[in-house]
Tab-separated table of C-alpha atoms in Angstrom:
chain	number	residue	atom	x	y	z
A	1	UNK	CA	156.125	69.589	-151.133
A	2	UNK	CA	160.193	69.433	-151.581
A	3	UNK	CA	162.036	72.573	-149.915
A	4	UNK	CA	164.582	72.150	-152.618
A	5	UNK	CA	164.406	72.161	-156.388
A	6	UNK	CA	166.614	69.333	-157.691
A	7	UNK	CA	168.701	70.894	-160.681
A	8	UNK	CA	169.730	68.140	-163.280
A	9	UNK	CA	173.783	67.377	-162.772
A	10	UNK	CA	175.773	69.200	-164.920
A	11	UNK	CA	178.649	71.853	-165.296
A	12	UNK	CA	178.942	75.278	-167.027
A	13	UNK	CA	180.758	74.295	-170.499
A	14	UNK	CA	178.894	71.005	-171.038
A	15	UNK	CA	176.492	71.234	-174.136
A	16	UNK	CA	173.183	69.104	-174.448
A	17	UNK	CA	170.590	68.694	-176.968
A	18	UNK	CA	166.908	68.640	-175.172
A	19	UNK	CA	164.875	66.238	-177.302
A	20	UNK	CA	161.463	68.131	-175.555
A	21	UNK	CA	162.129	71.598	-176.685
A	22	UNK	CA	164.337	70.818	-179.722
A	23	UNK	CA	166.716	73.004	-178.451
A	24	UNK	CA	170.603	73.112	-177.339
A	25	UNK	CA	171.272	74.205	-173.508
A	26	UNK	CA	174.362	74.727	-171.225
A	27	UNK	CA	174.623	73.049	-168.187
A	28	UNK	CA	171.919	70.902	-168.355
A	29	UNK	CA	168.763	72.616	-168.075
A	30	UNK	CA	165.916	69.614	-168.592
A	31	UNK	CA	166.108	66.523	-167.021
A	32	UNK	CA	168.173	63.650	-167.922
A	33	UNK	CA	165.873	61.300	-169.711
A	34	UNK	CA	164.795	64.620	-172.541
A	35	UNK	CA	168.609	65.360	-173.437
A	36	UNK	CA	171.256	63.867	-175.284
A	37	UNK	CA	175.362	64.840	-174.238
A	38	UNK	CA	177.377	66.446	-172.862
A	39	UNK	CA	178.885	67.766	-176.323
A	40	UNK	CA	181.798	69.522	-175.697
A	41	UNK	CA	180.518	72.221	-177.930
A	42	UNK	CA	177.295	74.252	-179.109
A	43	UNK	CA	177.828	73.350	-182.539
A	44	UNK	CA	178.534	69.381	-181.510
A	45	UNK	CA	175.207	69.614	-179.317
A	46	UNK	CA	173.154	71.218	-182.483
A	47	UNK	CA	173.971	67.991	-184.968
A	48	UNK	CA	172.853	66.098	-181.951
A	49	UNK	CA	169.927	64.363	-184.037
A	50	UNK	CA	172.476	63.942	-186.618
A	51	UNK	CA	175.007	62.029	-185.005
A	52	UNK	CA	172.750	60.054	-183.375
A	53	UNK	CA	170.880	58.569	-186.978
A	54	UNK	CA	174.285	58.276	-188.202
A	55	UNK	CA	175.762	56.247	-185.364
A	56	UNK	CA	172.357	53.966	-185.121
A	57	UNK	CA	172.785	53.446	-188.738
A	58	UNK	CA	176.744	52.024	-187.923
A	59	UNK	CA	174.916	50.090	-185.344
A	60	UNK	CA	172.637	48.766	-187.320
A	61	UNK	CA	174.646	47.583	-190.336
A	62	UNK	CA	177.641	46.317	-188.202
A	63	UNK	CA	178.640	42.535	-188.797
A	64	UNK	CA	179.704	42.270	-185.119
A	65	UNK	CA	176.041	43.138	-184.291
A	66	UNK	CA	174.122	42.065	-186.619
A	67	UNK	CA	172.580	38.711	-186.219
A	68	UNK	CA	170.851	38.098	-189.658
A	69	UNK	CA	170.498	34.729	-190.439
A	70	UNK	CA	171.195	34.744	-193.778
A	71	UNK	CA	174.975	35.336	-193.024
A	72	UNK	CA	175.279	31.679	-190.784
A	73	UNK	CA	176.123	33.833	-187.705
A	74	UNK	CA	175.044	35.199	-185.080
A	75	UNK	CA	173.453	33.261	-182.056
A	76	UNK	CA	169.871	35.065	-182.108
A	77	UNK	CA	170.559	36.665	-178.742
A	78	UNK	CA	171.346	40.623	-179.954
A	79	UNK	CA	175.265	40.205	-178.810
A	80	UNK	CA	177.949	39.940	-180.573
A	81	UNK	CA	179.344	36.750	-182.412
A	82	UNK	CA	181.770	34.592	-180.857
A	83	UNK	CA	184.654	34.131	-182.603
């Protein structure tokens, strides 16, 4: 049995989004791999689940990722084009 408790890394001020509870925390409070941030604040770290559809949707529909055949590019690997 550990002695210590290790406490996730973070500092007072930092905002993060747990993806187990649902909920936004300071500091972090759950581990690393259950949280999205920092945010810088607790209405950032609240549209977590937000930002992140909306930024996998850029993702997804950006040319310099997107390796669809149908457009002649792309070199099947996931990266970006050369060019």
């Amino acid at each position: 049995m550990a002695l210590f408790k290790k406490r996730p890394e973070g500092k007072p001020g930092e905002w993060y989004y747990c993806l187990k509870h649902g909920t936004v925390e300071e500091g972090p409070e759950c581990r690393a791999a259950d949280r999205l941030g920092p945010y810088g604040t607790r209405e950032e770290a609240s549209h977590a689940m937000e930002t992140a559809r909306e930024r996998n949707e850029e993702w997804r529909t950006d040319p310099r990722w997107n390796d669809d055949v149908a457009d002649g590019g792309g070199d099947g690997d996931g990266g970006p084009k050369a060019g």
